Amino acid sequence: QVQLVESGGGLVQAGGSLRLSCVASGRTFSSYCMGWFRQAPGKEREFVAAVNWGGSSTYYADSVKGRFTISRDNAKNTVGLQMNSLKPDDTAVYYCAGDKRWNRIVAVTTTPLDYWGQGTQVTVSS
């Protein structure tokens, strides 16, 4: 079994920055594509960003493109999300997720994934 634990959330003013981190247990981290998703109150879960097995390719939702950067360190079993120029509509619980299949992690429609973290709250004030 793989366990994912997110950290780094908090309260920030609009225009500010936060860096989220996700730490994975297990010895098969590099076998998984990793992604970040978020869910705001009253809203559906939405895709934010993804990185492939080795970190050579990334993919972003249009809403965060140019502002957020996803990265991974397979030696440390971590994936990060650098969030810049934050806006109030970025407020949500952010979840780390992993799946062995790229087409699942970047799917436009909601799809079940292999593993999920517990989430970390990001709040952006006006």
PDB file of C-alpha atoms in Angstrom:
ATOM      1  CA  GLN A   1       0.000   0.000   0.000  1.00  0.00           C
ATOM      2  CA  VAL A   2       1.045   3.572  -0.707  1.00  0.00           C
ATOM      3  CA  GLN A   3       0.275   6.435   1.653  1.00  0.00           C
ATOM      4  CA  LEU A   4       0.370  10.100   0.634  1.00  0.00           C
ATOM      5  CA  VAL A   5       0.623  13.007   3.076  1.00  0.00           C
ATOM      6  CA  GLU A   6       0.224  16.636   1.998  1.00  0.00           C
ATOM      7  CA  SER A   7       1.557  19.687   3.797  1.00  0.00           C
ATOM      8  CA  GLY A   8       2.186  23.379   3.208  1.00  0.00           C
ATOM      9  CA  GLY A   9      -1.321  24.774   3.084  1.00  0.00           C
ATOM     10  CA  GLY A  10      -2.307  27.942   4.859  1.00  0.00           C
ATOM     11  CA  LEU A  11      -3.736  31.427   4.599  1.00  0.00           C
ATOM     12  CA  VAL A  12      -2.256  33.840   2.090  1.00  0.00           C
ATOM     13  CA  GLN A  13      -3.285  37.144   0.559  1.00  0.00           C
ATOM     14  CA  ALA A  14      -4.174  37.431  -3.098  1.00  0.00           C
ATOM     15  CA  GLY A  15      -1.033  37.735  -5.168  1.00  0.00           C
ATOM     16  CA  GLY A  16       1.002  35.747  -2.692  1.00  0.00           C
ATOM     17  CA  SER A  17       2.645  32.344  -2.937  1.00  0.00           C
ATOM     18  CA  LEU A  18       2.557  28.967  -1.235  1.00  0.00           C
ATOM     19  CA  ARG A  19       4.416  25.731  -1.782  1.00  0.00           C
ATOM     20  CA  LEU A  20       2.661  22.435  -1.151  1.00  0.00           C
ATOM     21  CA  SER A  21       4.457  19.163  -0.606  1.00  0.00           C
ATOM     22  CA  CYS A  22       3.341  15.551  -0.764  1.00  0.00           C
ATOM     23  CA  VAL A  23       5.377  12.716   0.722  1.00  0.00           C
ATOM     24  CA  ALA A  24       4.738   9.138  -0.356  1.00  0.00           C
ATOM     25  CA  SER A  25       5.524   5.943   1.479  1.00  0.00           C
ATOM     26  CA  GLY A  26       6.676   2.797  -0.263  1.00  0.00           C
ATOM     27  CA  ARG A  27       9.401   1.817  -2.699  1.00  0.00           C
ATOM     28  CA  THR A  28       7.455   2.144  -5.949  1.00  0.00           C
ATOM     29  CA  PHE A  29       7.082   5.933  -6.120  1.00  0.00           C
ATOM     30  CA  SER A  30       8.702   6.246  -9.551  1.00  0.00           C
ATOM     31  CA  SER A  31       6.111   3.845 -10.973  1.00  0.00           C
ATOM     32  CA  TYR A  32       3.380   6.440 -10.416  1.00  0.00           C
ATOM     33  CA  CYS A  33       2.373   9.568 -12.205  1.00  0.00           C
ATOM     34  CA  MET A  34       1.569  12.177  -9.583  1.00  0.00           C
ATOM     35  CA  GLY A  35      -0.992  14.924  -9.585  1.00  0.00           C
ATOM     36  CA  TRP A  36      -2.577  17.686  -7.584  1.00  0.00           C
ATOM     37  CA  PHE A  37      -6.329  18.157  -7.395  1.00  0.00           C
ATOM     38  CA  ARG A  38      -8.482  20.578  -5.453  1.00  0.00           C
ATOM     39  CA  GLN A  39     -12.013  20.886  -4.173  1.00  0.00           C
ATOM     40  CA  ALA A  40     -13.665  24.121  -3.100  1.00  0.00           C
ATOM     41  CA  PRO A  41     -16.767  24.225  -0.878  1.00  0.00           C
ATOM     42  CA  GLY A  42     -19.832  23.326  -2.894  1.00  0.00           C
ATOM     43  CA  LYS A  43     -17.755  22.499  -5.955  1.00  0.00           C
ATOM     44  CA  GLU A  44     -16.633  19.318  -7.672  1.00  0.00           C
ATOM     45  CA  ARG A  45     -13.084  18.079  -7.375  1.00  0.00           C
ATOM     46  CA  GLU A  46     -10.970  19.461 -10.206  1.00  0.00           C
ATOM     47  CA  PHE A  47      -7.631  18.684 -11.756  1.00  0.00           C
ATOM     48  CA  VAL A  48      -4.789  21.124 -11.098  1.00  0.00           C
ATOM     49  CA  ALA A  49      -1.476  19.688 -12.297  1.00  0.00           C
ATOM     50  CA  ALA A  50       0.316  16.427 -13.040  1.00  0.00           C
ATOM     51  CA  VAL A  51       3.854  15.157 -13.537  1.00  0.00           C
ATOM     52  CA  ASN A  52       4.865  11.923 -15.197  1.00  0.00           C
ATOM     53  CA  TRP A  53       6.894   9.044 -13.773  1.00  0.00           C
ATOM     54  CA  GLY A  54      10.344  10.585 -14.166  1.00  0.00           C
ATOM     55  CA  GLY A  55       9.407  14.256 -13.946  1.00  0.00           C
ATOM     56  CA  SER A  56      10.181  15.033 -17.586  1.00  0.00           C
ATOM     57  CA  SER A  57       6.628  15.997 -18.543  1.00  0.00           C
ATOM     58  CA  THR A  58       4.011  18.134 -16.841  1.00  0.00           C
ATOM     59  CA  TYR A  59       0.444  19.121 -17.546  1.00  0.00           C
ATOM     60  CA  TYR A  60      -1.662  21.921 -16.055  1.00  0.00           C
ATOM     61  CA  ALA A  61      -5.246  23.016 -15.893  1.00  0.00           C
ATOM     62  CA  ASP A  62      -5.848  26.200 -17.860  1.00  0.00           C
ATOM     63  CA  SER A  63      -6.876  27.988 -14.677  1.00  0.00           C
ATOM     64  CA  VAL A  64      -3.411  27.621 -13.128  1.00  0.00           C
ATOM     65  CA  LYS A  65      -1.150  27.540 -16.179  1.00  0.00           C
ATOM     66  CA  GLY A  66       1.682  30.011 -15.824  1.00  0.00           C
ATOM     67  CA  ARG A  67       1.106  30.424 -12.092  1.00  0.00           C
ATOM     68  CA  PHE A  68       1.602  26.934 -10.641  1.00  0.00           C
ATOM     69  CA  THR A  69       4.547  24.578 -11.087  1.00  0.00           C
ATOM     70  CA  ILE A  70       4.546  20.879 -10.241  1.00  0.00           C
ATOM     71  CA  SER A  71       7.750  18.941  -9.622  1.00  0.00           C
ATOM     72  CA  ARG A  72       8.899  15.655  -8.122  1.00  0.00           C
ATOM     73  CA  ASP A  73      11.950  14.182  -6.459  1.00  0.00           C
ATOM     74  CA  ASN A  74      11.942  10.417  -6.828  1.00  0.00           C
ATOM     75  CA  ALA A  75      14.939  10.062  -4.522  1.00  0.00           C
ATOM     76  CA  LYS A  76      12.880  11.580  -1.707  1.00  0.00           C
ATOM     77  CA  ASN A  77       9.447  10.254  -2.690  1.00  0.00           C
ATOM     78  CA  THR A  78       8.041  13.767  -2.878  1.00  0.00           C
ATOM     79  CA  VAL A  79       5.985  15.876  -5.230  1.00  0.00           C
ATOM     80  CA  GLY A  80       5.648  19.629  -4.868  1.00  0.00           C
ATOM     81  CA  LEU A  81       3.320  22.338  -6.094  1.00  0.00           C
ATOM     82  CA  GLN A  82       4.651  25.876  -6.209  1.00  0.00           C
ATOM     83  CA  MET A  83       1.708  28.272  -6.344  1.00  0.00           C
ATOM     84  CA  ASN A  84       2.332  31.887  -7.316  1.00  0.00           C
ATOM     85  CA  SER A  85       0.027  34.829  -7.987  1.00  0.00           C
ATOM     86  CA  LEU A  86      -2.687  33.201  -5.928  1.00  0.00           C
ATOM     87  CA  LYS A  87      -6.278  34.304  -6.390  1.00  0.00           C
ATOM     88  CA  PRO A  88      -9.280  33.949  -4.073  1.00  0.00           C
ATOM     89  CA  ASP A  89     -10.784  31.326  -6.384  1.00  0.00           C
ATOM     90  CA  ASP A  90      -7.727  29.148  -5.726  1.00  0.00           C
ATOM     91  CA  THR A  91      -9.157  28.597  -2.240  1.00  0.00           C
ATOM     92  CA  ALA A  92      -9.759  24.876  -1.806  1.00  0.00           C
ATOM     93  CA  VAL A  93      -8.573  21.707  -0.179  1.00  0.00           C
ATOM     94  CA  TYR A  94      -5.646  20.461  -2.247  1.00  0.00           C
ATOM     95  CA  TYR A  95      -5.120  16.740  -2.652  1.00  0.00           C
ATOM     96  CA  CYS A  96      -2.118  14.773  -3.815  1.00  0.00           C
ATOM     97  CA  ALA A  97      -2.844  11.699  -5.914  1.00  0.00           C
ATOM     98  CA  GLY A  98      -0.958   8.967  -7.722  1.00  0.00           C
ATOM     99  CA  ASP A  99      -1.754   6.585 -10.535  1.00  0.00           C
ATOM    100  CA  LYS A 100       0.364   4.324 -12.690  1.00  0.00           C
ATOM    101  CA  ARG A 101      -1.404   5.504 -15.835  1.00  0.00           C
ATOM    102  CA  TRP A 102      -0.795   8.934 -17.306  1.00  0.00           C
ATOM    103  CA  ASN A 103      -4.150   9.058 -19.071  1.00  0.00           C
ATOM    104  CA  ARG A 104      -5.915   8.624 -15.738  1.00  0.00           C
ATOM    105  CA  ILE A 105      -3.967  11.286 -13.858  1.00  0.00           C
ATOM    106  CA  VAL A 106      -4.604  13.919 -16.576  1.00  0.00           C
ATOM    107  CA  ALA A 107      -8.180  12.937 -17.383  1.00  0.00           C
ATOM    108  CA  VAL A 108     -10.488  15.898 -17.937  1.00  0.00           C
ATOM    109  CA  THR A 109     -13.463  14.078 -16.472  1.00  0.00           C
ATOM    110  CA  THR A 110     -13.496  12.822 -12.903  1.00  0.00           C
ATOM    111  CA  THR A 111     -11.887   9.407 -12.687  1.00  0.00           C
ATOM    112  CA  PRO A 112     -10.826   7.174  -9.794  1.00  0.00           C
ATOM    113  CA  LEU A 113      -7.101   7.057  -9.102  1.00  0.00           C
ATOM    114  CA  ASP A 114      -4.897   4.534  -7.331  1.00  0.00           C
ATOM    115  CA  TYR A 115      -4.006   6.616  -4.264  1.00  0.00           C
ATOM    116  CA  TRP A 116      -5.102   9.838  -2.549  1.00  0.00           C
ATOM    117  CA  GLY A 117      -3.772  11.921   0.301  1.00  0.00           C
ATOM    118  CA  GLN A 118      -5.837  13.521   3.056  1.00  0.00           C
ATOM    119  CA  GLY A 119      -5.615  17.045   1.683  1.00  0.00           C
ATOM    120  CA  THR A 120      -4.326  20.399   2.882  1.00  0.00           C
ATOM    121  CA  GLN A 121      -6.339  23.617   3.086  1.00  0.00           C
ATOM    122  CA  VAL A 122      -5.336  26.622   1.007  1.00  0.00           C
ATOM    123  CA  THR A 123      -7.171  29.870   1.682  1.00  0.00           C
ATOM    124  CA  VAL A 124      -6.543  32.999  -0.378  1.00  0.00           C
ATOM    125  CA  SER A 125      -7.966  36.244   0.957  1.00  0.00           C
ATOM    126  CA  SER A 126      -8.933  39.256  -1.141  1.00  0.00           C
TER     127      SER A 126
END
